[in-house]
Amino acid sequence: MRKIWIYTITLFFFQQTYAQDTARYKGMTVNLDEVIVEAKRIGFDVNSFIKRVEDDTTFYRAFKNLRLLGYTSDNDIRIYDKNNEIQASLKGQTVQTMQGRCRTMKVLSQNVTGDFFDKKGEYNYYTAELYGNLFFTKGTVCVDASGEEPERAKGSIARHKNQLKKLIFNPGKPVKGVPIVGGKVAIFDPEVMRLYDFSITSENYAGNIPCYVFTAKAKPGLNSLDRGDVVINELITYFNKDNFEIVGRIYSLSYKTMVFDFDVKMNVQMTKQQGLLIPALVTYDGTWDVPFKKRETAKFIAKFHSFTE
């Protein structure tokens, strides 16, 4: 009888602990740390928070906000060969100025090595071209009030670049038109979420910003078939507790087929300027192997500061 009593008490406390330390959202089990469990007791709505995470568009929007402000950027892009030696690079500083909704950019300093550019002055590397498309401006470019530019480039190449930007800078959302990979990044889709462990924790970001942290991480020990469906290895997003704005994100994406493969790691730190959420620091470490191109391995660091209207 004593053993049965002890077993019953143990089971009761185990059930209570499990019930308190997890939450359910659309079939997803989310682990909660002690701080979140306590916050939940006094009114923190876990489901509303996860819904906010699922619907969030501010992260991708923040990159477009760079088109609406003046700033100085420090640019460091390095392309590596198969021996992990720097094959080409660009390091320099640019300043963007605004006149109304139109922006221009001036190169303050620039040091280029290797075959970063071809003889026509065009980018020799896909990563460099992506960087330039995101963060550099040629001539005068005008946008509407939301930071959208007029449709200038058309065709499959322009569409592919836009899809690639969404894949890299809007992780967790499905990307229409991207074969094989497009739906596998939708971590809130029931067919995809089963591959992940989810958690909400409480941490300080950058040393002094209290944050709710939402993490999605591929489950360990997946069989080879399931592992082959994983694109986002890890996605960690830091939300400011005061206003639920994203202040940082760390993520890792990879995928491999007979035709192409990629492995990308990124870290983005945000800042609030002129009422807009803006990237302050973007680091990238990735390798790509796509049809009709040589494997490309690159790293870049982009820092944005000295913002003006």
mmCIF file of C-alpha atoms in Angstrom:
data_model
loop_
_atom_site.group_PDB
_atom_site.id
_atom_site.type_symbol
_atom_site.label_atom_id
_atom_site.label_comp_id
_atom_site.label_asym_id
_atom_site.label_seq_id
_atom_site.Cartn_x
_atom_site.Cartn_y
_atom_site.Cartn_z
ATOM 1 C CA MET A 1 0.000 0.000 0.000
ATOM 2 C CA ARG A 2 2.846 2.401 0.887
ATOM 3 C CA LYS A 3 4.493 1.753 -2.501
ATOM 4 C CA ILE A 4 1.233 2.433 -4.322
ATOM 5 C CA TRP A 5 0.809 5.687 -2.376
ATOM 6 C CA ILE A 6 4.340 6.845 -3.230
ATOM 7 C CA TYR A 7 3.810 5.897 -6.880
ATOM 8 C CA THR A 8 0.508 7.829 -7.001
ATOM 9 C CA ILE A 9 2.074 10.942 -5.475
ATOM 10 C CA THR A 10 5.055 10.755 -7.865
ATOM 11 C CA LEU A 11 2.766 10.343 -10.866
ATOM 12 C CA PHE A 12 0.625 13.268 -9.703
ATOM 13 C CA PHE A 13 3.597 15.605 -9.399
ATOM 14 C CA PHE A 14 4.994 14.393 -12.722
ATOM 15 C CA GLN A 15 1.683 15.130 -14.430
ATOM 16 C CA GLN A 16 1.443 18.527 -12.782
ATOM 17 C CA THR A 17 4.993 19.426 -13.783
ATOM 18 C CA TYR A 18 4.421 18.265 -17.368
ATOM 19 C CA ALA A 19 1.165 20.209 -17.587
ATOM 20 C CA GLN A 20 2.785 23.348 -16.284
ATOM 21 C CA ASP A 21 6.019 23.150 -18.306
ATOM 22 C CA THR A 22 4.456 22.689 -21.737
ATOM 23 C CA ALA A 23 1.781 24.327 -23.849
ATOM 24 C CA ARG A 24 -0.153 23.201 -26.921
ATOM 25 C CA TYR A 25 -0.685 25.247 -30.058
ATOM 26 C CA LYS A 26 -2.291 23.821 -33.219
ATOM 27 C CA GLY A 27 -0.996 20.360 -32.372
ATOM 28 C CA MET A 28 2.441 21.713 -31.454
ATOM 29 C CA THR A 29 3.927 20.945 -28.037
ATOM 30 C CA VAL A 30 5.940 23.893 -26.738
ATOM 31 C CA ASN A 31 8.332 23.555 -23.815
ATOM 32 C CA LEU A 32 8.348 26.423 -21.302
ATOM 33 C CA ASP A 33 11.092 27.359 -18.880
ATOM 34 C CA GLU A 34 10.360 28.273 -15.235
ATOM 35 C CA VAL A 35 10.140 32.008 -15.920
ATOM 36 C CA ILE A 36 7.563 31.504 -18.679
ATOM 37 C CA VAL A 37 5.568 29.106 -16.488
ATOM 38 C CA GLU A 38 5.429 31.778 -13.788
ATOM 39 C CA ALA A 39 4.548 34.466 -16.348
ATOM 40 C CA LYS A 40 1.763 32.223 -17.605
ATOM 41 C CA ARG A 41 0.314 32.028 -14.094
ATOM 42 C CA ILE A 42 0.045 35.807 -13.892
ATOM 43 C CA GLY A 43 -1.403 36.385 -17.343
ATOM 44 C CA PHE A 44 1.153 35.702 -20.111
ATOM 45 C CA ASP A 45 -0.884 34.211 -22.982
ATOM 46 C CA VAL A 46 1.327 31.547 -24.564
ATOM 47 C CA ASN A 47 -1.019 30.860 -27.487
ATOM 48 C CA SER A 48 -1.319 34.546 -28.378
ATOM 49 C CA PHE A 49 2.461 34.857 -28.253
ATOM 50 C CA ILE A 50 3.002 31.889 -30.583
ATOM 51 C CA LYS A 51 0.330 33.266 -32.910
ATOM 52 C CA ARG A 52 2.281 36.539 -32.963
ATOM 53 C CA VAL A 53 5.436 34.599 -33.853
ATOM 54 C CA GLU A 54 3.621 32.715 -36.622
ATOM 55 C CA ASP A 55 2.125 35.862 -38.165
ATOM 56 C CA ASP A 56 5.157 38.118 -37.736
ATOM 57 C CA THR A 57 6.309 39.959 -40.844
ATOM 58 C CA THR A 58 8.440 42.633 -39.179
ATOM 59 C CA PHE A 59 11.706 40.769 -39.641
ATOM 60 C CA TYR A 60 11.586 40.760 -43.444
ATOM 61 C CA ARG A 61 9.969 44.204 -43.347
ATOM 62 C CA ALA A 62 12.987 45.522 -41.396
ATOM 63 C CA PHE A 63 15.291 44.889 -44.358
ATOM 64 C CA LYS A 64 12.970 46.868 -46.612
ATOM 65 C CA ASN A 65 12.996 49.683 -44.054
ATOM 66 C CA LEU A 66 16.640 50.266 -44.981
ATOM 67 C CA ARG A 67 15.242 51.907 -48.116
ATOM 68 C CA LEU A 68 13.516 54.586 -46.051
ATOM 69 C CA LEU A 69 16.387 56.016 -43.979
ATOM 70 C CA GLY A 70 19.822 57.430 -44.477
ATOM 71 C CA TYR A 71 22.664 55.522 -42.833
ATOM 72 C CA THR A 72 26.308 54.568 -42.951
ATOM 73 C CA SER A 73 27.176 50.925 -43.563
ATOM 74 C CA ASP A 74 30.377 48.980 -42.988
ATOM 75 C CA ASN A 75 30.631 46.181 -45.545
ATOM 76 C CA ASP A 76 32.873 43.130 -45.351
ATOM 77 C CA ILE A 77 32.290 40.357 -47.921
ATOM 78 C CA ARG A 78 34.667 37.437 -48.397
ATOM 79 C CA ILE A 79 34.519 34.608 -50.941
ATOM 80 C CA TYR A 80 36.476 31.435 -50.126
ATOM 81 C CA ASP A 81 38.025 28.778 -52.361
ATOM 82 C CA LYS A 82 37.896 25.031 -51.748
ATOM 83 C CA ASN A 83 40.941 25.292 -49.454
ATOM 84 C CA ASN A 84 39.128 27.860 -47.283
ATOM 85 C CA GLU A 85 41.432 30.628 -48.482
ATOM 86 C CA ILE A 86 40.036 34.036 -49.417
ATOM 87 C CA GLN A 87 39.559 34.067 -53.172
ATOM 88 C CA ALA A 88 37.919 37.472 -53.504
ATOM 89 C CA SER A 89 36.724 40.164 -51.141
ATOM 90 C CA LEU A 90 35.262 43.608 -50.748
ATOM 91 C CA LYS A 91 35.686 45.730 -47.648
ATOM 92 C CA GLY A 92 34.523 49.301 -47.409
ATOM 93 C CA GLN A 93 32.068 51.880 -46.165
ATOM 94 C CA THR A 94 29.091 53.471 -47.881
ATOM 95 C CA VAL A 95 26.677 56.206 -46.890
ATOM 96 C CA GLN A 96 23.059 56.389 -48.003
ATOM 97 C CA THR A 97 21.263 59.720 -48.152
ATOM 98 C CA MET A 98 17.565 60.396 -48.592
ATOM 99 C CA GLN A 99 15.703 63.118 -50.426
ATOM 100 C CA GLY A 100 12.037 62.530 -49.855
ATOM 101 C CA ARG A 101 11.441 58.895 -50.769
ATOM 102 C CA CYS A 102 14.441 58.716 -53.069
ATOM 103 C CA ARG A 103 17.815 57.413 -51.992
ATOM 104 C CA THR A 104 21.345 57.638 -53.324
ATOM 105 C CA MET A 105 24.502 55.973 -52.090
ATOM 106 C CA LYS A 106 28.089 57.152 -51.993
ATOM 107 C CA VAL A 107 31.139 54.940 -51.546
ATOM 108 C CA LEU A 108 33.345 56.399 -48.801
ATOM 109 C CA SER A 109 36.009 53.706 -49.026
ATOM 110 C CA GLN A 110 36.409 50.399 -50.826
ATOM 111 C CA ASN A 111 39.136 47.775 -51.024
ATOM 112 C CA VAL A 112 38.599 44.919 -53.489
ATOM 113 C CA THR A 113 40.715 41.796 -53.919
ATOM 114 C CA GLY A 114 40.650 38.884 -56.346
ATOM 115 C CA ASP A 115 37.979 38.520 -59.020
ATOM 116 C CA PHE A 116 35.163 40.010 -56.970
ATOM 117 C CA PHE A 117 34.042 41.891 -60.103
ATOM 118 C CA ASP A 118 34.270 40.850 -63.739
ATOM 119 C CA LYS A 119 35.727 43.017 -66.517
ATOM 120 C CA LYS A 120 32.416 44.838 -66.911
ATOM 121 C CA GLY A 121 32.285 45.705 -63.231
ATOM 122 C CA GLU A 122 29.515 43.216 -62.510
ATOM 123 C CA TYR A 123 29.564 40.850 -59.543
ATOM 124 C CA ASN A 124 31.370 37.595 -60.221
ATOM 125 C CA TYR A 125 29.677 35.808 -57.311
ATOM 126 C CA TYR A 126 26.092 35.063 -56.457
ATOM 127 C CA THR A 127 26.471 35.965 -52.767
ATOM 128 C CA ALA A 128 28.057 39.294 -53.669
ATOM 129 C CA GLU A 129 25.231 39.996 -56.098
ATOM 130 C CA LEU A 130 22.660 39.171 -53.423
ATOM 131 C CA TYR A 131 24.454 41.458 -50.962
ATOM 132 C CA GLY A 132 24.614 44.272 -53.494
ATOM 133 C CA ASN A 133 20.954 43.832 -54.383
ATOM 134 C CA LEU A 134 20.004 44.097 -50.710
ATOM 135 C CA PHE A 135 22.324 46.760 -49.370
ATOM 136 C CA PHE A 136 23.822 48.768 -52.252
ATOM 137 C CA THR A 137 22.102 51.378 -54.406
ATOM 138 C CA LYS A 138 23.123 52.472 -57.896
ATOM 139 C CA GLY A 139 21.998 55.917 -59.004
ATOM 140 C CA THR A 140 18.790 57.336 -57.578
ATOM 141 C CA VAL A 141 16.088 54.910 -56.505
ATOM 142 C CA CYS A 142 12.637 55.958 -55.293
ATOM 143 C CA VAL A 143 10.122 53.961 -53.279
ATOM 144 C CA ASP A 144 6.536 54.313 -52.146
ATOM 145 C CA ALA A 145 5.540 55.001 -48.537
ATOM 146 C CA SER A 146 6.006 51.348 -47.579
ATOM 147 C CA GLY A 147 9.492 51.098 -49.042
ATOM 148 C CA GLU A 148 8.436 49.169 -52.138
ATOM 149 C CA GLU A 149 10.249 49.873 -55.390
ATOM 150 C CA PRO A 150 8.660 49.903 -58.837
ATOM 151 C CA GLU A 151 8.972 46.691 -60.824
ATOM 152 C CA ARG A 152 12.232 47.306 -62.683
ATOM 153 C CA ALA A 153 13.657 43.858 -63.347
ATOM 154 C CA LYS A 154 11.419 41.148 -64.717
ATOM 155 C CA GLY A 155 11.774 37.560 -65.791
ATOM 156 C CA SER A 156 12.807 34.308 -64.134
ATOM 157 C CA ILE A 157 16.167 35.574 -62.850
ATOM 158 C CA ALA A 158 14.605 38.516 -60.991
ATOM 159 C CA ARG A 159 11.887 36.243 -59.611
ATOM 160 C CA HIS A 160 14.468 33.699 -58.465
ATOM 161 C CA LYS A 161 16.465 36.378 -56.644
ATOM 162 C CA ASN A 162 13.339 37.584 -54.864
ATOM 163 C CA GLN A 163 12.498 34.035 -53.810
ATOM 164 C CA LEU A 164 16.039 33.533 -52.545
ATOM 165 C CA LYS A 165 15.825 36.704 -50.452
ATOM 166 C CA LYS A 166 12.591 35.519 -48.907
ATOM 167 C CA LEU A 167 14.067 32.101 -48.183
ATOM 168 C CA ILE A 168 17.069 33.616 -46.394
ATOM 169 C CA PHE A 169 15.559 36.690 -44.766
ATOM 170 C CA ASN A 170 12.064 35.443 -43.950
ATOM 171 C CA PRO A 171 12.730 32.017 -42.399
ATOM 172 C CA GLY A 172 9.747 30.004 -41.192
ATOM 173 C CA LYS A 173 7.383 31.153 -43.932
ATOM 174 C CA PRO A 174 6.612 29.138 -47.087
ATOM 175 C CA VAL A 175 8.204 30.497 -50.259
ATOM 176 C CA LYS A 176 5.963 30.144 -53.294
ATOM 177 C CA GLY A 177 7.572 29.026 -56.511
ATOM 178 C CA VAL A 178 10.662 27.447 -54.956
ATOM 179 C CA PRO A 179 10.631 23.767 -55.965
ATOM 180 C CA ILE A 180 11.245 21.128 -53.288
ATOM 181 C CA VAL A 181 12.307 23.584 -50.578
ATOM 182 C CA GLY A 182 9.516 26.204 -50.574
ATOM 183 C CA GLY A 183 7.055 24.364 -48.339
ATOM 184 C CA LYS A 184 9.632 22.672 -46.111
ATOM 185 C CA VAL A 185 10.489 25.950 -44.339
ATOM 186 C CA ALA A 186 6.904 26.461 -43.136
ATOM 187 C CA ILE A 187 7.547 25.274 -39.581
ATOM 188 C CA PHE A 188 3.966 26.013 -38.454
ATOM 189 C CA ASP A 189 2.519 23.663 -41.054
ATOM 190 C CA PRO A 190 1.410 20.378 -39.378
ATOM 191 C CA GLU A 191 3.477 18.279 -41.789
ATOM 192 C CA VAL A 192 6.590 20.283 -40.983
ATOM 193 C CA MET A 193 6.147 21.070 -37.266
ATOM 194 C CA ARG A 194 6.286 17.367 -36.378
ATOM 195 C CA LEU A 195 10.002 17.489 -37.219
ATOM 196 C CA TYR A 196 10.776 20.129 -34.583
ATOM 197 C CA ASP A 197 11.103 20.732 -30.875
ATOM 198 C CA PHE A 198 9.684 24.111 -29.836
ATOM 199 C CA SER A 199 10.321 26.151 -26.720
ATOM 200 C CA ILE A 200 9.710 29.549 -25.140
ATOM 201 C CA THR A 201 12.294 30.795 -22.667
ATOM 202 C CA SER A 202 13.213 34.034 -20.943
ATOM 203 C CA GLU A 203 16.672 35.489 -21.641
ATOM 204 C CA ASN A 204 18.483 38.800 -21.856
ATOM 205 C CA TYR A 205 19.569 39.735 -25.359
ATOM 206 C CA ALA A 206 22.762 41.695 -26.004
ATOM 207 C CA GLY A 207 23.314 41.696 -22.256
ATOM 208 C CA ASN A 208 20.504 43.979 -21.168
ATOM 209 C CA ILE A 209 17.261 43.511 -23.174
ATOM 210 C CA PRO A 210 14.765 41.219 -21.379
ATOM 211 C CA CYS A 211 13.276 38.954 -24.028
ATOM 212 C CA TYR A 212 10.885 36.125 -24.677
ATOM 213 C CA VAL A 213 12.790 33.671 -26.842
ATOM 214 C CA PHE A 214 11.014 31.367 -29.285
ATOM 215 C CA THR A 215 13.107 28.450 -30.524
ATOM 216 C CA ALA A 216 12.391 25.849 -33.185
ATOM 217 C CA LYS A 217 15.032 23.157 -33.483
ATOM 218 C CA ALA A 218 15.040 20.008 -35.596
ATOM 219 C CA LYS A 219 14.439 16.987 -33.409
ATOM 220 C CA PRO A 220 17.484 14.857 -32.701
ATOM 221 C CA GLY A 221 17.395 11.261 -33.885
ATOM 222 C CA LEU A 222 15.124 11.786 -36.899
ATOM 223 C CA ASN A 223 15.176 8.918 -39.382
ATOM 224 C CA SER A 224 16.890 9.564 -42.701
ATOM 225 C CA LEU A 225 13.592 10.153 -44.530
ATOM 226 C CA ASP A 226 12.393 12.794 -42.056
ATOM 227 C CA ARG A 227 15.845 14.342 -41.772
ATOM 228 C CA GLY A 228 15.754 14.788 -45.549
ATOM 229 C CA ASP A 229 12.706 17.057 -45.135
ATOM 230 C CA VAL A 230 14.429 19.453 -42.732
ATOM 231 C CA VAL A 231 15.527 22.808 -44.164
ATOM 232 C CA ILE A 232 15.562 25.002 -41.060
ATOM 233 C CA ASN A 233 17.924 23.324 -38.600
ATOM 234 C CA GLU A 234 17.409 25.954 -35.919
ATOM 235 C CA LEU A 235 15.494 29.212 -35.632
ATOM 236 C CA ILE A 236 15.873 31.365 -32.511
ATOM 237 C CA THR A 237 13.981 34.644 -32.285
ATOM 238 C CA TYR A 238 14.296 37.205 -29.478
ATOM 239 C CA PHE A 239 11.234 39.342 -28.707
ATOM 240 C CA ASN A 240 11.520 42.411 -26.480
ATOM 241 C CA LYS A 241 9.290 41.814 -23.441
ATOM 242 C CA ASP A 242 8.189 45.445 -23.368
ATOM 243 C CA ASN A 243 6.733 45.652 -26.883
ATOM 244 C CA PHE A 244 7.136 42.158 -28.442
ATOM 245 C CA GLU A 245 9.335 43.551 -31.222
ATOM 246 C CA ILE A 246 12.046 41.322 -32.663
ATOM 247 C CA VAL A 247 15.468 42.429 -31.462
ATOM 248 C CA GLY A 248 17.479 39.505 -32.783
ATOM 249 C CA ARG A 249 17.365 36.263 -34.687
ATOM 250 C CA ILE A 250 19.811 33.393 -35.137
ATOM 251 C CA TYR A 251 19.129 30.699 -37.678
ATOM 252 C CA SER A 252 20.616 27.870 -39.666
ATOM 253 C CA LEU A 253 19.292 26.479 -42.960
ATOM 254 C CA SER A 254 20.592 23.594 -45.039
ATOM 255 C CA TYR A 255 19.379 21.214 -47.700
ATOM 256 C CA LYS A 256 20.950 18.746 -50.097
ATOM 257 C CA THR A 257 19.712 17.075 -53.270
ATOM 258 C CA MET A 258 21.405 15.514 -56.299
ATOM 259 C CA VAL A 259 20.953 18.830 -58.116
ATOM 260 C CA PHE A 260 21.784 21.480 -55.516
ATOM 261 C CA ASP A 261 22.685 22.005 -51.876
ATOM 262 C CA PHE A 262 23.174 24.867 -49.434
ATOM 263 C CA ASP A 263 24.183 25.411 -45.825
ATOM 264 C CA VAL A 264 23.648 28.893 -44.386
ATOM 265 C CA LYS A 265 24.007 30.353 -40.890
ATOM 266 C CA MET A 266 22.896 33.887 -40.055
ATOM 267 C CA ASN A 267 22.721 36.228 -37.101
ATOM 268 C CA VAL A 268 20.706 39.459 -37.257
ATOM 269 C CA GLN A 269 20.564 42.154 -34.584
ATOM 270 C CA MET A 270 17.866 44.814 -34.809
ATOM 271 C CA THR A 271 17.598 48.427 -33.746
ATOM 272 C CA LYS A 272 14.747 50.951 -33.658
ATOM 273 C CA GLN A 273 15.415 54.154 -35.614
ATOM 274 C CA GLN A 274 12.984 56.926 -36.539
ATOM 275 C CA GLY A 275 10.160 54.658 -35.410
ATOM 276 C CA LEU A 276 11.249 51.878 -37.789
ATOM 277 C CA LEU A 277 12.703 48.463 -37.026
ATOM 278 C CA ILE A 278 16.069 48.284 -38.821
ATOM 279 C CA PRO A 279 18.912 45.719 -38.989
ATOM 280 C CA ALA A 280 21.950 46.973 -37.107
ATOM 281 C CA LEU A 281 24.162 43.939 -37.716
ATOM 282 C CA VAL A 282 23.870 41.063 -40.190
ATOM 283 C CA THR A 283 26.362 38.196 -40.294
ATOM 284 C CA TYR A 284 26.252 35.438 -42.891
ATOM 285 C CA ASP A 285 28.247 32.238 -43.275
ATOM 286 C CA GLY A 286 27.123 30.022 -46.105
ATOM 287 C CA THR A 287 27.892 27.721 -48.986
ATOM 288 C CA TRP A 288 25.823 27.157 -52.135
ATOM 289 C CA ASP A 289 26.084 24.668 -54.981
ATOM 290 C CA VAL A 290 23.508 25.343 -57.697
ATOM 291 C CA PRO A 291 23.228 24.146 -61.309
ATOM 292 C CA PHE A 292 25.595 25.737 -63.846
ATOM 293 C CA LYS A 293 27.589 27.449 -61.081
ATOM 294 C CA LYS A 294 30.689 26.498 -59.143
ATOM 295 C CA ARG A 295 30.255 25.884 -55.431
ATOM 296 C CA GLU A 296 30.341 29.227 -53.650
ATOM 297 C CA THR A 297 31.355 29.667 -50.016
ATOM 298 C CA ALA A 298 31.152 33.132 -48.515
ATOM 299 C CA LYS A 299 30.943 35.132 -45.329
ATOM 300 C CA PHE A 300 29.805 38.678 -44.840
ATOM 301 C CA ILE A 301 29.308 41.196 -42.061
ATOM 302 C CA ALA A 302 27.115 44.242 -42.589
ATOM 303 C CA LYS A 303 26.889 46.946 -39.936
ATOM 304 C CA PHE A 304 24.421 49.835 -40.147
ATOM 305 C CA HIS A 305 24.735 52.996 -38.042
ATOM 306 C CA SER A 306 24.531 56.800 -38.004
ATOM 307 C CA PHE A 307 20.899 56.780 -39.171
ATOM 308 C CA THR A 308 19.219 59.926 -40.518
ATOM 309 C CA GLU A 309 15.809 60.698 -41.981
#
